[in-house]
Amino acid sequence: MEKKLIDNKVPGWLAYIASLVHYRSLMVTLVRRDLKVRYSQTVLGMAWSLFQPLMALLVFTAFFQGIIQLDTQAISYPVYAFSGMILWYLFTGIVGQAGNALIQSEDLIKKIYFPRLLLLFSKTVVACVDFVIAFFFFLIICFVFGEIPKSTILLFPFIVFILIFIALTVAVWVSALSVRRRDLLHAIPTLLNFAIWAT
């Protein structure tokens, strides 16, 4: 068996990026594991990724359109609301899952060496899979309500990229701090659920 000497010095950015590339096959394995654990032995499978935003959409539609009658400037409210929800749930999915990644994988971390960011990246990929499913459903909603996306939708990939970067940055801090202060793991979901109503 090949032995590898582990240097406890903090590597530079280039060295760390090189190690991420070197262990890319491990990240693929982690993503497959996370998807399998999440959706195995379920009847609906990946369709469950739509359940939370759809339930929230029904509540928001009943409250903001039915009671408050929010002005959405001639845009159908389900389209208006769901366009923001899929982005918000992408953010919360990354922060919620990746922020808990180090604690969930404590046993694996103790057994073998690998860049710890791979754990956060794998959770991010899983959240992105949920987002892609929700986005295609958003296009269906647009078609049902006769809403044609404007040319500004071309900026959407850039917005998503920036959102993923911000969410992953927050997740890195949450995962690092939660190792010492596990109260964060209980506080973060509550804060995220409150924030969607506050915004």
PDB file of C-alpha atoms in Angstrom:
ATOM      1  CA  MET A   1       0.000   0.000   0.000  1.00  0.00           C
ATOM      2  CA  GLU A   2       1.310   3.412  -0.929  1.00  0.00           C
ATOM      3  CA  LYS A   3       2.078   5.604   2.057  1.00  0.00           C
ATOM      4  CA  LYS A   4       1.529   9.326   1.855  1.00  0.00           C
ATOM      5  CA  LEU A   5       3.170  11.817   4.164  1.00  0.00           C
ATOM      6  CA  ILE A   6       0.711  14.409   5.434  1.00  0.00           C
ATOM      7  CA  ASP A   7       2.211  17.820   6.057  1.00  0.00           C
ATOM      8  CA  ASN A   8       0.413  19.739   8.769  1.00  0.00           C
ATOM      9  CA  LYS A   9       1.450  23.072   7.287  1.00  0.00           C
ATOM     10  CA  VAL A  10      -1.313  25.153   5.719  1.00  0.00           C
ATOM     11  CA  PRO A  11      -0.958  24.780   1.926  1.00  0.00           C
ATOM     12  CA  GLY A  12      -1.065  27.709  -0.460  1.00  0.00           C
ATOM     13  CA  TRP A  13      -4.103  28.321  -2.633  1.00  0.00           C
ATOM     14  CA  LEU A  14      -2.553  26.757  -5.729  1.00  0.00           C
ATOM     15  CA  ALA A  15      -1.536  23.649  -3.807  1.00  0.00           C
ATOM     16  CA  TYR A  16      -4.993  23.386  -2.259  1.00  0.00           C
ATOM     17  CA  ILE A  17      -6.718  23.743  -5.636  1.00  0.00           C
ATOM     18  CA  ALA A  18      -4.408  21.057  -7.010  1.00  0.00           C
ATOM     19  CA  SER A  19      -5.425  18.753  -4.154  1.00  0.00           C
ATOM     20  CA  LEU A  20      -9.103  19.405  -4.925  1.00  0.00           C
ATOM     21  CA  VAL A  21      -8.501  18.362  -8.523  1.00  0.00           C
ATOM     22  CA  HIS A  22      -6.544  15.315  -7.376  1.00  0.00           C
ATOM     23  CA  TYR A  23      -9.439  14.134  -5.186  1.00  0.00           C
ATOM     24  CA  ARG A  24     -12.188  14.938  -7.720  1.00  0.00           C
ATOM     25  CA  SER A  25     -13.182  11.278  -7.967  1.00  0.00           C
ATOM     26  CA  LEU A  26     -13.904  11.315  -4.238  1.00  0.00           C
ATOM     27  CA  MET A  27     -16.251  14.257  -4.704  1.00  0.00           C
ATOM     28  CA  VAL A  28     -18.137  12.342  -7.397  1.00  0.00           C
ATOM     29  CA  THR A  29     -18.469   9.455  -4.953  1.00  0.00           C
ATOM     30  CA  LEU A  30     -19.714  11.803  -2.218  1.00  0.00           C
ATOM     31  CA  VAL A  31     -22.309  13.343  -4.541  1.00  0.00           C
ATOM     32  CA  ARG A  32     -23.591   9.912  -5.560  1.00  0.00           C
ATOM     33  CA  ARG A  33     -23.748   8.888  -1.909  1.00  0.00           C
ATOM     34  CA  ASP A  34     -25.653  12.005  -0.887  1.00  0.00           C
ATOM     35  CA  LEU A  35     -28.164  11.649  -3.733  1.00  0.00           C
ATOM     36  CA  LYS A  36     -28.653   7.961  -2.984  1.00  0.00           C
ATOM     37  CA  VAL A  37     -29.147   8.541   0.746  1.00  0.00           C
ATOM     38  CA  ARG A  38     -31.537  11.409   0.122  1.00  0.00           C
ATOM     39  CA  TYR A  39     -33.815   9.791  -2.434  1.00  0.00           C
ATOM     40  CA  SER A  40     -33.444   6.034  -1.938  1.00  0.00           C
ATOM     41  CA  GLN A  41     -36.495   4.108  -0.735  1.00  0.00           C
ATOM     42  CA  THR A  42     -38.830   6.994  -1.596  1.00  0.00           C
ATOM     43  CA  VAL A  43     -41.818   6.701  -3.907  1.00  0.00           C
ATOM     44  CA  LEU A  44     -41.459  10.150  -5.473  1.00  0.00           C
ATOM     45  CA  GLY A  45     -37.657  10.210  -5.588  1.00  0.00           C
ATOM     46  CA  MET A  46     -36.258  13.542  -6.765  1.00  0.00           C
ATOM     47  CA  ALA A  47     -39.772  14.952  -7.043  1.00  0.00           C
ATOM     48  CA  TRP A  48     -39.492  15.588  -3.302  1.00  0.00           C
ATOM     49  CA  SER A  49     -37.142  18.460  -4.151  1.00  0.00           C
ATOM     50  CA  LEU A  50     -40.233  20.298  -5.439  1.00  0.00           C
ATOM     51  CA  PHE A  51     -42.339  19.647  -2.364  1.00  0.00           C
ATOM     52  CA  GLN A  52     -40.995  22.410  -0.103  1.00  0.00           C
ATOM     53  CA  PRO A  53     -41.047  25.250  -2.671  1.00  0.00           C
ATOM     54  CA  LEU A  54     -44.482  24.172  -3.940  1.00  0.00           C
ATOM     55  CA  MET A  55     -45.971  24.147  -0.452  1.00  0.00           C
ATOM     56  CA  ALA A  56     -44.411  27.545   0.197  1.00  0.00           C
ATOM     57  CA  LEU A  57     -45.804  28.792  -3.121  1.00  0.00           C
ATOM     58  CA  LEU A  58     -49.330  27.756  -2.134  1.00  0.00           C
ATOM     59  CA  VAL A  59     -49.016  29.545   1.218  1.00  0.00           C
ATOM     60  CA  PHE A  60     -47.520  32.678  -0.326  1.00  0.00           C
ATOM     61  CA  THR A  61     -50.151  32.775  -3.069  1.00  0.00           C
ATOM     62  CA  ALA A  62     -52.988  32.425  -0.562  1.00  0.00           C
ATOM     63  CA  PHE A  63     -51.510  35.083   1.738  1.00  0.00           C
ATOM     64  CA  PHE A  64     -49.999  37.705  -0.550  1.00  0.00           C
ATOM     65  CA  GLN A  65     -52.389  37.389  -3.484  1.00  0.00           C
ATOM     66  CA  GLY A  66     -55.553  36.266  -1.740  1.00  0.00           C
ATOM     67  CA  ILE A  67     -55.400  38.394   1.417  1.00  0.00           C
ATOM     68  CA  ILE A  68     -52.951  41.249   0.878  1.00  0.00           C
ATOM     69  CA  GLN A  69     -53.465  41.369  -2.916  1.00  0.00           C
ATOM     70  CA  LEU A  70     -49.859  42.280  -3.632  1.00  0.00           C
ATOM     71  CA  ASP A  71     -49.309  44.190  -6.881  1.00  0.00           C
ATOM     72  CA  THR A  72     -46.970  42.193  -9.143  1.00  0.00           C
ATOM     73  CA  GLN A  73     -47.233  44.551 -12.137  1.00  0.00           C
ATOM     74  CA  ALA A  74     -49.309  42.314 -14.426  1.00  0.00           C
ATOM     75  CA  ILE A  75     -47.130  39.267 -13.769  1.00  0.00           C
ATOM     76  CA  SER A  76     -48.958  36.178 -12.533  1.00  0.00           C
ATOM     77  CA  TYR A  77     -48.217  35.846  -8.836  1.00  0.00           C
ATOM     78  CA  PRO A  78     -47.189  32.143  -8.961  1.00  0.00           C
ATOM     79  CA  VAL A  79     -44.576  33.020 -11.606  1.00  0.00           C
ATOM     80  CA  TYR A  80     -43.494  36.117  -9.672  1.00  0.00           C
ATOM     81  CA  ALA A  81     -43.151  34.231  -6.386  1.00  0.00           C
ATOM     82  CA  PHE A  82     -41.655  30.982  -7.665  1.00  0.00           C
ATOM     83  CA  SER A  83     -38.908  32.804  -9.582  1.00  0.00           C
ATOM     84  CA  GLY A  84     -37.626  34.110  -6.258  1.00  0.00           C
ATOM     85  CA  MET A  85     -38.326  30.960  -4.288  1.00  0.00           C
ATOM     86  CA  ILE A  86     -36.161  28.677  -6.399  1.00  0.00           C
ATOM     87  CA  LEU A  87     -33.206  31.023  -5.873  1.00  0.00           C
ATOM     88  CA  TRP A  88     -33.903  31.316  -2.162  1.00  0.00           C
ATOM     89  CA  TYR A  89     -34.174  27.553  -1.706  1.00  0.00           C
ATOM     90  CA  LEU A  90     -30.926  27.109  -3.623  1.00  0.00           C
ATOM     91  CA  PHE A  91     -29.256  29.443  -1.124  1.00  0.00           C
ATOM     92  CA  THR A  92     -30.820  27.789   1.924  1.00  0.00           C
ATOM     93  CA  GLY A  93     -30.115  24.331   0.521  1.00  0.00           C
ATOM     94  CA  ILE A  94     -26.406  25.077   0.176  1.00  0.00           C
ATOM     95  CA  VAL A  95     -26.089  26.814   3.542  1.00  0.00           C
ATOM     96  CA  GLY A  96     -28.200  24.215   5.344  1.00  0.00           C
ATOM     97  CA  GLN A  97     -26.597  21.108   3.853  1.00  0.00           C
ATOM     98  CA  ALA A  98     -23.016  22.267   3.327  1.00  0.00           C
ATOM     99  CA  GLY A  99     -22.972  24.065   6.669  1.00  0.00           C
ATOM    100  CA  ASN A 100     -23.564  20.736   8.384  1.00  0.00           C
ATOM    101  CA  ALA A 101     -21.177  18.741   6.197  1.00  0.00           C
ATOM    102  CA  LEU A 102     -18.167  18.589   8.518  1.00  0.00           C
ATOM    103  CA  ILE A 103     -20.143  17.340  11.503  1.00  0.00           C
ATOM    104  CA  GLN A 104     -22.037  14.778   9.424  1.00  0.00           C
ATOM    105  CA  SER A 105     -18.776  13.358   8.081  1.00  0.00           C
ATOM    106  CA  GLU A 106     -16.731  13.335  11.288  1.00  0.00           C
ATOM    107  CA  ASP A 107     -16.039   9.600  11.025  1.00  0.00           C
ATOM    108  CA  LEU A 108     -14.831   9.896   7.431  1.00  0.00           C
ATOM    109  CA  ILE A 109     -12.615  12.869   8.299  1.00  0.00           C
ATOM    110  CA  LYS A 110     -10.942  10.861  11.067  1.00  0.00           C
ATOM    111  CA  LYS A 111     -10.241   7.887   8.795  1.00  0.00           C
ATOM    112  CA  ILE A 112      -8.695   9.405   5.669  1.00  0.00           C
ATOM    113  CA  TYR A 113      -7.123  12.620   4.455  1.00  0.00           C
ATOM    114  CA  PHE A 114      -8.803  14.704   1.766  1.00  0.00           C
ATOM    115  CA  PRO A 115      -9.542  18.413   1.284  1.00  0.00           C
ATOM    116  CA  ARG A 116     -12.439  19.206   3.597  1.00  0.00           C
ATOM    117  CA  LEU A 117     -13.980  21.561   1.047  1.00  0.00           C
ATOM    118  CA  LEU A 118     -14.940  18.496  -0.986  1.00  0.00           C
ATOM    119  CA  LEU A 119     -17.626  17.761   1.595  1.00  0.00           C
ATOM    120  CA  LEU A 120     -19.112  21.218   1.133  1.00  0.00           C
ATOM    121  CA  PHE A 121     -18.804  21.028  -2.648  1.00  0.00           C
ATOM    122  CA  SER A 122     -20.654  17.705  -2.753  1.00  0.00           C
ATOM    123  CA  LYS A 123     -23.534  19.134  -0.713  1.00  0.00           C
ATOM    124  CA  THR A 124     -23.579  22.150  -3.021  1.00  0.00           C
ATOM    125  CA  VAL A 125     -23.888  19.920  -6.078  1.00  0.00           C
ATOM    126  CA  VAL A 126     -26.838  18.107  -4.482  1.00  0.00           C
ATOM    127  CA  ALA A 127     -28.534  21.457  -3.799  1.00  0.00           C
ATOM    128  CA  CYS A 128     -27.882  22.449  -7.421  1.00  0.00           C
ATOM    129  CA  VAL A 129     -29.541  19.242  -8.642  1.00  0.00           C
ATOM    130  CA  ASP A 130     -32.648  20.204  -6.665  1.00  0.00           C
ATOM    131  CA  PHE A 131     -32.441  23.692  -8.153  1.00  0.00           C
ATOM    132  CA  VAL A 132     -32.280  22.407 -11.740  1.00  0.00           C
ATOM    133  CA  ILE A 133     -35.403  20.299 -11.155  1.00  0.00           C
ATOM    134  CA  ALA A 134     -37.202  23.290  -9.634  1.00  0.00           C
ATOM    135  CA  PHE A 135     -36.090  25.550 -12.500  1.00  0.00           C
ATOM    136  CA  PHE A 136     -37.596  23.262 -15.132  1.00  0.00           C
ATOM    137  CA  PHE A 137     -40.809  23.259 -13.123  1.00  0.00           C
ATOM    138  CA  PHE A 138     -40.632  27.075 -13.073  1.00  0.00           C
ATOM    139  CA  LEU A 139     -40.538  27.054 -16.891  1.00  0.00           C
ATOM    140  CA  ILE A 140     -43.650  24.866 -16.861  1.00  0.00           C
ATOM    141  CA  ILE A 141     -45.383  27.375 -14.571  1.00  0.00           C
ATOM    142  CA  CYS A 142     -44.423  30.176 -16.986  1.00  0.00           C
ATOM    143  CA  PHE A 143     -45.963  28.213 -19.853  1.00  0.00           C
ATOM    144  CA  VAL A 144     -49.160  27.449 -17.920  1.00  0.00           C
ATOM    145  CA  PHE A 145     -49.703  31.114 -17.006  1.00  0.00           C
ATOM    146  CA  GLY A 146     -48.664  32.401 -20.416  1.00  0.00           C
ATOM    147  CA  GLU A 147     -45.609  34.263 -19.172  1.00  0.00           C
ATOM    148  CA  ILE A 148     -42.745  34.501 -21.663  1.00  0.00           C
ATOM    149  CA  PRO A 149     -39.324  35.124 -20.071  1.00  0.00           C
ATOM    150  CA  LYS A 150     -37.727  38.385 -21.203  1.00  0.00           C
ATOM    151  CA  SER A 151     -34.249  38.766 -22.660  1.00  0.00           C
ATOM    152  CA  THR A 152     -32.946  39.556 -19.171  1.00  0.00           C
ATOM    153  CA  ILE A 153     -33.191  35.835 -18.424  1.00  0.00           C
ATOM    154  CA  LEU A 154     -29.808  35.592 -20.160  1.00  0.00           C
ATOM    155  CA  LEU A 155     -28.357  37.128 -16.999  1.00  0.00           C
ATOM    156  CA  PHE A 156     -29.851  34.326 -14.932  1.00  0.00           C
ATOM    157  CA  PRO A 157     -26.795  32.001 -15.065  1.00  0.00           C
ATOM    158  CA  PHE A 158     -24.579  34.811 -13.748  1.00  0.00           C
ATOM    159  CA  ILE A 159     -27.018  35.512 -10.921  1.00  0.00           C
ATOM    160  CA  VAL A 160     -27.083  31.816 -10.026  1.00  0.00           C
ATOM    161  CA  PHE A 161     -23.278  31.631 -10.069  1.00  0.00           C
ATOM    162  CA  ILE A 162     -22.963  34.631  -7.738  1.00  0.00           C
ATOM    163  CA  LEU A 163     -25.639  33.182  -5.460  1.00  0.00           C
ATOM    164  CA  ILE A 164     -23.846  29.829  -5.258  1.00  0.00           C
ATOM    165  CA  PHE A 165     -20.561  31.583  -4.457  1.00  0.00           C
ATOM    166  CA  ILE A 166     -22.154  33.650  -1.671  1.00  0.00           C
ATOM    167  CA  ALA A 167     -24.020  30.651  -0.250  1.00  0.00           C
ATOM    168  CA  LEU A 168     -20.892  28.497  -0.295  1.00  0.00           C
ATOM    169  CA  THR A 169     -18.931  31.250   1.445  1.00  0.00           C
ATOM    170  CA  VAL A 170     -21.558  31.429   4.186  1.00  0.00           C
ATOM    171  CA  ALA A 171     -21.580  27.621   4.412  1.00  0.00           C
ATOM    172  CA  VAL A 172     -17.809  27.530   4.925  1.00  0.00           C
ATOM    173  CA  TRP A 173     -18.117  29.865   7.908  1.00  0.00           C
ATOM    174  CA  VAL A 174     -21.120  28.015   9.308  1.00  0.00           C
ATOM    175  CA  SER A 175     -19.446  24.608   8.982  1.00  0.00           C
ATOM    176  CA  ALA A 176     -16.258  25.864  10.631  1.00  0.00           C
ATOM    177  CA  LEU A 177     -18.046  27.607  13.503  1.00  0.00           C
ATOM    178  CA  SER A 178     -20.567  24.815  14.082  1.00  0.00           C
ATOM    179  CA  VAL A 179     -17.755  22.382  14.898  1.00  0.00           C
ATOM    180  CA  ARG A 180     -17.203  24.401  18.083  1.00  0.00           C
ATOM    181  CA  ARG A 181     -20.673  25.911  18.520  1.00  0.00           C
ATOM    182  CA  ARG A 182     -23.268  23.362  17.490  1.00  0.00           C
ATOM    183  CA  ASP A 183     -26.068  25.696  18.498  1.00  0.00           C
ATOM    184  CA  LEU A 184     -25.592  27.180  15.038  1.00  0.00           C
ATOM    185  CA  LEU A 185     -26.991  24.007  13.501  1.00  0.00           C
ATOM    186  CA  HIS A 186     -30.270  24.693  15.275  1.00  0.00           C
ATOM    187  CA  ALA A 187     -30.243  28.454  14.760  1.00  0.00           C
ATOM    188  CA  ILE A 188     -29.475  28.562  11.032  1.00  0.00           C
ATOM    189  CA  PRO A 189     -32.655  26.763   9.784  1.00  0.00           C
ATOM    190  CA  THR A 190     -34.801  29.010  11.980  1.00  0.00           C
ATOM    191  CA  LEU A 191     -33.081  32.156  10.716  1.00  0.00           C
ATOM    192  CA  LEU A 192     -33.372  31.049   7.086  1.00  0.00           C
ATOM    193  CA  ASN A 193     -37.075  30.251   7.424  1.00  0.00           C
ATOM    194  CA  PHE A 194     -37.670  33.637   9.027  1.00  0.00           C
ATOM    195  CA  ALA A 195     -35.624  35.465   6.393  1.00  0.00           C
ATOM    196  CA  ILE A 196     -37.804  34.358   3.473  1.00  0.00           C
ATOM    197  CA  TRP A 197     -40.786  36.047   5.112  1.00  0.00           C
ATOM    198  CA  ALA A 198     -38.769  39.099   6.114  1.00  0.00           C
ATOM    199  CA  THR A 199     -37.580  39.632   2.546  1.00  0.00           C
TER     200      THR A 199
END
